Amino acid sequence: MSAWRQAGLNYINYSQIAARLVRQALKADLRVDAVKRDEVNVKFTQWKDGKAISTYAFSILSFHSNFY
């Protein structure tokens, strides 16, 4: 059994932790670019009778970006 599975993690959690550690290990100039890639853009559109009645757009940092 994998060490991450024995620790009670699923693969998604394991890969998020590994990615975060890699980003933290980068030099400062490369870290800035890596943090930008961690941004998530979400767009919600409400529909009624087959027509869009409202749209909401959000730009947020990933939920796990500051988890240590």
Coordinates of C-alpha atoms in Angstrom, one line a residue, residues 21-52:
L21 CA 5.5 21.7 -2.1
V22 CA 7.0 22.0 -5.6
R23 CA 5.6 25.5 -5.9
Q24 CA 7.1 26.5 -2.5
A25 CA 10.5 25.1 -3.5
L26 CA 10.7 27.2 -6.7
K27 CA 12.9 30.4 -6.9
A28 CA 11.0 33.6 -6.2
D29 CA 10.7 34.6 -9.9
L30 CA 9.3 31.2 -11.0
R31 CA 7.1 31.0 -7.9
V32 CA 5.1 34.1 -9.0
D33 CA 4.3 32.4 -12.4
A34 CA 3.3 29.2 -10.6
V35 CA 0.9 31.0 -8.2
K36 CA -0.8 32.7 -11.2
R37 CA -1.5 29.2 -12.7
D38 CA -3.2 28.3 -9.4
E39 CA -5.9 30.8 -10.1
V40 CA -9.4 29.5 -10.9
N41 CA -11.9 31.2 -13.1
V42 CA -15.6 30.3 -12.6
K43 CA -18.6 31.5 -14.6
F44 CA -22.2 30.8 -13.6
T45 CA -25.0 31.4 -16.0
Q46 CA -28.7 31.2 -14.9
W47 CA -31.0 30.0 -17.6
K48 CA -34.8 30.4 -17.9
D49 CA -36.9 29.2 -20.8
G50 CA -33.8 28.5 -22.8
K51 CA -32.4 32.0 -22.4
A52 CA -29.6 33.3 -20.2

